[in-house]
Amino acid sequence: MTITASATRVELLSPAGWSPVCDWDLLVPGRGVAVLLPDGRQAAVFRDGNDRLYAVDNRDPFTGAYVLSRGLIGSTPDGRVYVASPLLKQRFDLLTGECLDDEDVRIAVHTARAA
Amino acid sequence: MTTTKPTLLLVGYGMVGHRFLEALADTGAAERYRVVVLAEEPRPAYDRVGLTSYFSGRSADDLLLAEEGFTDRHGFEVHLSSPAVSLDPAARTVTTAAGHTLSYDTLVLATGSYPFVPPVDGRDAEGCFVYRTIEDLQAIESYAAGARVGAVVGGGLLGLEAAGALKGLGLETHVVEFAPRLMPVQVDDAGGAALRRTIESMGVVVHTGIGTKAITVAEGRAVGMSFTDDSELATDLVVFSAGVRPRDQLAREAGLTVGERGGIAIDEHCRTSDPHVFAIGECALAVDGRVYGLVAPGYEMAVSVAQQLAEQAAQPFTGADLSTKLKLLGVDVASFGDAFGSTPGSLDVVYSDSRSGVYKKLVVTGEGALLGGILVGDASAYATLRPLAGSGRPLPVPAESLVLPAGADTAVSLGSSALPDEAVVCSCNNVTKGTIRAAVTDHQCTTVPEVKKCTRAGTNCGSCVKLLGTIVADELEAGGVEVDRGLCPCFAHTRAELYEIVLVKRIPTHRQLLAEHGRAPEGSEGCEVCKPTVASIIASLAPELEASGHILDGEQSALQDTNDHFLANLQKNGSYSVVPRIPGGEITPDKLIVIGEVAKEFGLYTKITGGQRIDLFGASVDQLPMIWSRLVAAGFESGHAYGKSLRTVKSCVGSTWCRYGVQDSVAMAIQLELRYRGLRSPHKLKSAVSGCARECAEARGKDFGVIATTNGWNLYVGGNGGATPRHADLLAQDLDDEQLVRLIDRFLMFYIRTADRLERTSTWLERIEGGLDHVREVVVEDSLGIADELETLMARHIGDYQDEWAATLADPDRMRRFVSFVNAPGVPDPSIRFVPERDQVKPDLVLLATEEQLLAALDPDNAPFPAARILEEAR
């Protein structure tokens, strides 16, 4: 989900509750960062060019590598914002986790906030 | 095993012989026969038409026509260096010089022709040559090394080719032609005069209207010539190139019918007086009483015979078009149709400009239909005019508008729509406009390379390729095929157009470019295609735009692919590899030791790259700065292996050590690598410098390759290895250091300016209109007047260069990205683990198979990093 805010801390929701990610200003518009979750899983958190916040799994389901945070953000002509895997370039909708290039594949979406 | 197939024997393996073998394969006739080939020369068929290019860098191997394995694949039995010496039509046997006798069921003679040497005294002296085979050229080349002056007997097409070769070898060159003008068969007096002026301005001395009386010989060597007007010329070398004669001796001695002036007589099906024997190409005398010394009619005969052998409907051969277009000594010359106006009632339309050496003449009927023409100095209209000649239809525009130079008020060039479907566009392979259109409409070809493959059009001399492109484009448009040339869904422009927009409007950001010139809705993010492309354009032009020269600054940081973003190469398990620059492949033992120490300390897998560097694999993002601090301290800098930019300039050891070397290739490679390091381009750029013609650095497989000559350097461009290998083409030769660097500056900047995204120089060169000739005109001759601008842009890039890694280490802002987890700096990524292989490491891919695998590995019992605890500590 996305929350637009000008607050300074970015947090991510996990079964253990909200955990801190980083300062909002540390996020570069159009890029992502990787976040280690308390259970050892990894999330990718993105800030887009319009200052919206997204969080999805960091694992690229096509290769198994934990790299989605390092992909480039883009948007489709109808406005869906996605990340393209840096390995084999499959695109994942940042709001729904759907793979835009293979309808059978979907990644988990996390909840992030700037508070 | 004995074969029950009849034997088809081909005598002669030149261009026409090879085309015949191809046609046997294409028509399926190859399946019906055991095919045996007797070749006189020691190598398979090669491009004799392009023979002169041997002197501009094409090796004997480059000139070969057949792709590797061609004869084996079709089961053709080829005997090289096995000339046939006698034919017994009654016994149906042919005997070779070595005394072997071969039987045949069907015989095809493709014995070609031999150079005519006028019967003058001294013609056999040392220093006298003919110009026909690769061996002839090799002999001329080695003899020319000790010569100063060279003379060519014959000012026709082949004579001028030979003159160009002698001039290229550095000799003072003379051409002696018996007729009153050059190229008497193709052009008229005025055309010959235009040609002569241009050729003389290049320093070739032309003598016309005189015959050679004798070669002056001293101590067995040619030292001069005397002429019919009693004049004399001192020369060290003589090349006879006064025409060719059909090689009909085999047939003549066997009693087959031959022409009064030579040539094996054939009927319209290429059959000789013996029904089991065919003759094709330059050895054959066609039913119209002519012997055709051009390759295109020979190809037609070859295909016709193959079709008959396959029992297909065969096109009879009754005669051919003698049209020619060629570039001699850099001058375009074309002659087509009724070039001399021999049709009763024909009229001439002439344009002549002695200052620029341009002469154009069109021959038309009283009703305005085109009969033929002569073009000297500018033959660009040849491809469209030739197919119209003799069609009987009036020209769609006044003939005078077709001869005026471009830019004149009423100058017109005809589009492809002016051609009827039956017009032959490719005369080498006899392909009509209708066939080309059908390739698009019926065979779904959408690009020129596809159409070339499908129809063979444009695959021989290439003079019709431009017209081919127009026909294909027109046909696609007519078929309603919308070709979206846009870079990506966000931009309707090509990369080259965006480059111009960024440069002219000084737009320093992707965001601004997208807002002002994009086609995406407002608020678009752009995409993974346009972001790195625009980032590359901005990086190439950074000094012009007053943008930061560092790709990780400001908005540029958000546009880079992961490789550029971390200044390293992403590998399949999420780790990165590191390649320090090793200019020219030269490295000190101390630096080698540092690389070894760093690899050992960080547990990196090491491998030597193809570009004479060392790649270190398996670094995690947080290790990259530590690795690079060590490398930078030891004097290394970024090798840009991660960027679409100059990779490496490979070199052989050169004249410093090698006994064959003629220039210091290592020093030049280092100079070039340091000059162009960090240059962002549409795709990666590779280069190499070889110290002699042995070419150990494989420079012709590179985007720009340099090969040493005794006089300096030859520059080759557009080479590629990889999936579609391409040998680089010669751009300019015998350059000094300064000229070489200047041309490379211009070439690279012109490529960066005009290439598409991810288009290597090899495909760019094939795609852009005008191809290599156009690039040479722009880069060497400055036809667009942009050379100064290109050089200035390169100078500013060079002045602005900084080592990206040193600059990154010095800046805390740029350094912030080098953490595996933003919420746990210093914690390594548990998914990046390795297993041993051959005394080094490789990625542990089992760990990545499922998320559960990784979590299981993180269990406190078997993991070094219990994540929760680490996170706790990190807070």
Short mmCIF file of C-alpha atoms in Angstrom, two decimals, chain B residues 394-619:
data_model
loop_
_atom_site.label_atom_id
_atom_site.label_comp_id
_atom_site.label_asym_id
_atom_site.label_seq_id
_atom_site.Cartn_x
_atom_site.Cartn_y
_atom_site.Cartn_z
CA PRO B 394 8.04 7.95 -70.69
CA LEU B 395 9.91 9.20 -67.62
CA PRO B 396 7.58 10.50 -64.91
CA VAL B 397 9.54 13.77 -64.72
CA PRO B 398 11.51 15.76 -67.30
CA ALA B 399 14.87 14.05 -67.96
CA GLU B 400 16.79 17.28 -67.34
CA SER B 401 15.62 17.40 -63.75
CA LEU B 402 17.24 14.01 -63.19
CA VAL B 403 20.74 15.05 -64.19
CA LEU B 404 20.89 18.31 -62.23
CA PRO B 405 22.86 18.18 -58.97
CA ALA B 406 20.91 17.89 -55.74
CA GLY B 407 20.12 21.36 -54.48
CA ALA B 408 19.49 22.84 -57.91
CA ASP B 409 15.96 24.21 -58.05
CA THR B 410 14.45 21.60 -60.30
CA ALA B 411 16.60 18.61 -59.33
CA VAL B 412 14.52 15.52 -58.71
CA SER B 413 15.39 12.05 -57.58
CA LEU B 414 12.95 9.32 -58.42
CA GLY B 415 11.33 7.36 -55.64
CA SER B 416 10.81 3.63 -55.83
CA SER B 417 7.21 4.22 -56.92
CA ALA B 418 8.50 5.24 -60.34
CA LEU B 419 9.62 1.67 -60.97
CA PRO B 420 7.31 -0.95 -62.48
CA ASP B 421 7.15 -4.37 -60.78
CA GLU B 422 9.15 -6.04 -63.54
CA ALA B 423 12.06 -3.59 -63.15
CA VAL B 424 15.23 -5.40 -62.13
CA VAL B 425 16.46 -3.76 -58.96
CA CYS B 426 19.36 -6.11 -58.19
CA SER B 427 21.07 -6.89 -61.46
CA CYS B 428 23.68 -9.14 -59.84
CA ASN B 429 21.04 -11.64 -58.77
CA ASN B 430 18.33 -10.61 -61.20
CA VAL B 431 15.77 -9.64 -58.57
CA THR B 432 12.81 -7.52 -59.64
CA LYS B 433 10.96 -4.91 -57.68
CA GLY B 434 7.94 -7.23 -57.69
CA THR B 435 9.95 -9.98 -55.97
CA ILE B 436 11.12 -7.53 -53.32
CA ARG B 437 7.58 -6.29 -52.74
CA ALA B 438 6.41 -9.88 -52.42
CA ALA B 439 9.08 -10.54 -49.79
CA VAL B 440 7.37 -7.87 -47.68
CA THR B 441 3.75 -8.68 -48.46
CA ASP B 442 3.86 -12.49 -48.76
CA HIS B 443 6.87 -13.44 -46.67
CA GLN B 444 6.39 -10.97 -43.82
CA CYS B 445 9.87 -9.50 -44.14
CA THR B 446 9.96 -6.14 -42.38
CA THR B 447 13.63 -5.19 -42.56
CA VAL B 448 16.23 -4.84 -45.30
CA PRO B 449 18.41 -7.67 -43.91
CA GLU B 450 15.39 -10.00 -43.94
CA VAL B 451 14.55 -9.06 -47.52
CA LYS B 452 18.18 -9.57 -48.56
CA LYS B 453 18.13 -13.04 -47.07
CA CYS B 454 14.78 -13.91 -48.62
CA THR B 455 15.45 -12.62 -52.15
CA ARG B 456 19.29 -12.47 -52.42
CA ALA B 457 18.84 -8.89 -53.63
CA GLY B 458 21.70 -6.64 -52.60
CA THR B 459 23.91 -9.49 -51.45
CA ASN B 460 26.53 -9.12 -54.14
CA CYS B 461 27.80 -5.66 -55.13
CA GLY B 462 25.40 -3.84 -52.79
CA SER B 463 24.75 -0.92 -55.15
CA CYS B 464 20.98 -1.40 -54.91
CA VAL B 465 20.71 -1.62 -51.10
CA LYS B 466 19.63 1.98 -50.68
CA LEU B 467 16.85 1.55 -53.24
CA LEU B 468 15.95 -1.73 -51.57
CA GLY B 469 15.44 0.14 -48.29
CA THR B 470 13.09 2.62 -49.98
CA ILE B 471 11.03 -0.11 -51.58
CA VAL B 472 10.73 -2.00 -48.28
CA ALA B 473 9.74 1.16 -46.39
CA ASP B 474 7.18 2.14 -49.05
CA GLU B 475 5.72 -1.33 -49.07
CA LEU B 476 5.42 -1.50 -45.30
CA GLU B 477 3.72 1.86 -45.28
CA ALA B 478 1.37 0.86 -48.09
CA GLY B 479 0.49 -2.30 -46.16
CA GLY B 480 -0.55 -0.18 -43.21
CA VAL B 481 2.24 -1.58 -41.07
CA GLU B 482 2.90 1.19 -38.59
CA VAL B 483 6.51 0.96 -37.62
CA ASP B 484 6.84 2.56 -34.19
CA ARG B 485 10.35 3.91 -34.17
CA GLY B 486 9.93 5.29 -30.69
CA LEU B 487 12.47 4.37 -28.05
CA CYS B 488 9.89 3.00 -25.60
CA PRO B 489 6.27 3.60 -24.56
CA CYS B 490 7.36 6.88 -22.99
CA PHE B 491 9.02 8.47 -26.05
CA ALA B 492 8.01 8.56 -29.72
CA HIS B 493 11.55 9.61 -30.61
CA THR B 494 14.51 7.38 -31.41
CA ARG B 495 17.61 7.51 -29.27
CA ALA B 496 19.40 9.56 -31.94
CA GLU B 497 16.56 12.10 -31.98
CA LEU B 498 16.59 12.35 -28.19
CA TYR B 499 20.34 12.95 -28.32
CA GLU B 500 19.79 15.91 -30.66
CA ILE B 501 17.00 17.29 -28.46
CA VAL B 502 19.10 17.02 -25.31
CA LEU B 503 22.08 18.63 -27.04
CA VAL B 504 20.23 21.45 -28.75
CA LYS B 505 17.85 22.33 -25.91
CA ARG B 506 20.43 21.64 -23.20
CA ILE B 507 18.05 19.44 -21.20
CA PRO B 508 19.95 18.05 -18.22
CA THR B 509 17.36 15.67 -16.70
CA HIS B 510 15.19 12.72 -17.70
CA ARG B 511 12.28 14.26 -15.88
CA GLN B 512 12.39 17.44 -17.95
CA LEU B 513 12.87 15.54 -21.18
CA LEU B 514 9.92 13.28 -20.37
CA ALA B 515 7.69 16.22 -19.43
CA GLU B 516 8.56 18.28 -22.51
CA HIS B 517 9.06 15.61 -25.16
CA GLY B 518 7.54 12.38 -23.85
CA ARG B 519 4.31 10.76 -25.00
CA ALA B 520 3.45 9.26 -21.59
CA PRO B 521 0.70 10.78 -19.43
CA GLU B 522 1.61 13.46 -16.91
CA GLY B 523 3.24 12.09 -13.78
CA SER B 524 4.78 9.13 -15.59
CA GLU B 525 7.81 7.56 -13.99
CA GLY B 526 9.45 6.77 -17.31
CA CYS B 527 10.61 3.18 -17.68
CA GLU B 528 13.55 0.84 -17.45
CA VAL B 529 14.32 1.45 -21.14
CA CYS B 530 14.35 5.23 -21.38
CA LYS B 531 15.92 5.90 -17.99
CA PRO B 532 19.34 4.33 -18.66
CA THR B 533 19.27 5.50 -22.29
CA VAL B 534 18.70 9.11 -21.31
CA ALA B 535 21.22 8.73 -18.48
CA SER B 536 23.78 7.61 -21.07
CA ILE B 537 23.02 10.58 -23.34
CA ILE B 538 23.32 12.96 -20.40
CA ALA B 539 26.60 11.34 -19.36
CA SER B 540 28.01 11.62 -22.90
CA LEU B 541 27.08 15.30 -23.02
CA ALA B 542 27.55 16.17 -19.33
CA PRO B 543 30.02 19.04 -19.88
CA GLU B 544 27.75 20.58 -22.54
CA LEU B 545 24.72 20.39 -20.26
CA GLU B 546 26.58 21.56 -17.20
CA ALA B 547 25.37 18.37 -15.56
CA SER B 548 27.52 16.54 -13.06
CA GLY B 549 30.15 14.38 -14.69
CA HIS B 550 29.52 11.68 -12.09
CA ILE B 551 26.75 9.24 -12.91
CA LEU B 552 25.71 8.80 -9.27
CA ASP B 553 24.94 12.46 -8.68
CA GLY B 554 21.46 14.00 -8.50
CA GLU B 555 18.77 12.57 -10.72
CA GLN B 556 21.33 10.57 -12.76
CA SER B 557 21.67 8.24 -9.79
CA ALA B 558 18.02 7.20 -10.08
CA LEU B 559 18.30 6.44 -13.81
CA GLN B 560 21.15 3.95 -13.81
CA ASP B 561 20.77 0.23 -14.23
CA THR B 562 21.98 -1.69 -11.21
CA ASN B 563 25.44 -2.18 -12.73
CA ASP B 564 26.06 1.52 -13.13
CA HIS B 565 24.31 2.23 -9.82
CA PHE B 566 26.82 0.10 -7.91
CA LEU B 567 29.70 0.56 -10.39
CA ALA B 568 30.01 -3.24 -10.62
CA ASN B 569 28.47 -6.12 -12.58
CA LEU B 570 25.47 -7.93 -11.09
CA GLN B 571 25.76 -11.74 -11.15
CA LYS B 572 23.04 -14.37 -10.89
CA ASN B 573 23.02 -14.72 -7.09
CA GLY B 574 22.86 -10.96 -6.41
CA SER B 575 26.60 -10.56 -5.90
CA TYR B 576 28.76 -8.35 -8.10
CA SER B 577 31.98 -8.65 -10.03
CA VAL B 578 34.76 -6.10 -10.17
CA VAL B 579 37.03 -5.30 -13.12
CA PRO B 580 39.84 -2.81 -12.60
CA ARG B 581 41.18 -1.08 -15.72
CA ILE B 582 44.36 -2.61 -17.09
CA PRO B 583 45.06 -0.36 -20.10
CA GLY B 584 46.24 -2.28 -23.13
CA GLY B 585 46.51 -5.41 -20.97
CA GLU B 586 49.85 -4.19 -19.59
CA ILE B 587 50.28 -4.73 -15.84
CA THR B 588 53.18 -4.69 -13.36
CA PRO B 589 53.90 -7.62 -11.07
CA ASP B 590 53.14 -5.38 -8.06
CA LYS B 591 49.67 -4.61 -9.37
CA LEU B 592 49.06 -8.27 -10.14
CA ILE B 593 49.99 -9.07 -6.55
CA VAL B 594 47.50 -6.49 -5.24
CA ILE B 595 44.71 -8.04 -7.30
CA GLY B 596 45.67 -11.45 -5.95
CA GLU B 597 45.73 -10.21 -2.37
CA VAL B 598 42.37 -8.48 -2.68
CA ALA B 599 40.77 -11.56 -4.25
CA LYS B 600 42.17 -13.76 -1.51
CA GLU B 601 41.10 -11.48 1.32
CA PHE B 602 37.52 -11.08 0.08
CA GLY B 603 37.18 -14.65 -1.13
CA LEU B 604 36.57 -13.65 -4.74
CA TYR B 605 36.54 -15.99 -7.72
CA THR B 606 39.05 -14.75 -10.31
CA LYS B 607 39.02 -15.18 -14.05
CA ILE B 608 40.94 -13.63 -16.94
CA THR B 609 38.56 -11.86 -19.32
CA GLY B 610 38.60 -11.89 -23.12
CA GLY B 611 39.72 -8.27 -23.05
CA GLN B 612 43.03 -8.87 -21.27
CA ARG B 613 41.78 -7.92 -17.82
CA ILE B 614 40.99 -9.71 -14.57
CA ASP B 615 37.44 -10.13 -13.30
CA LEU B 616 36.86 -10.63 -9.55
CA PHE B 617 33.50 -12.26 -8.77
CA GLY B 618 31.35 -12.68 -5.68
CA ALA B 619 31.49 -9.29 -3.93
#
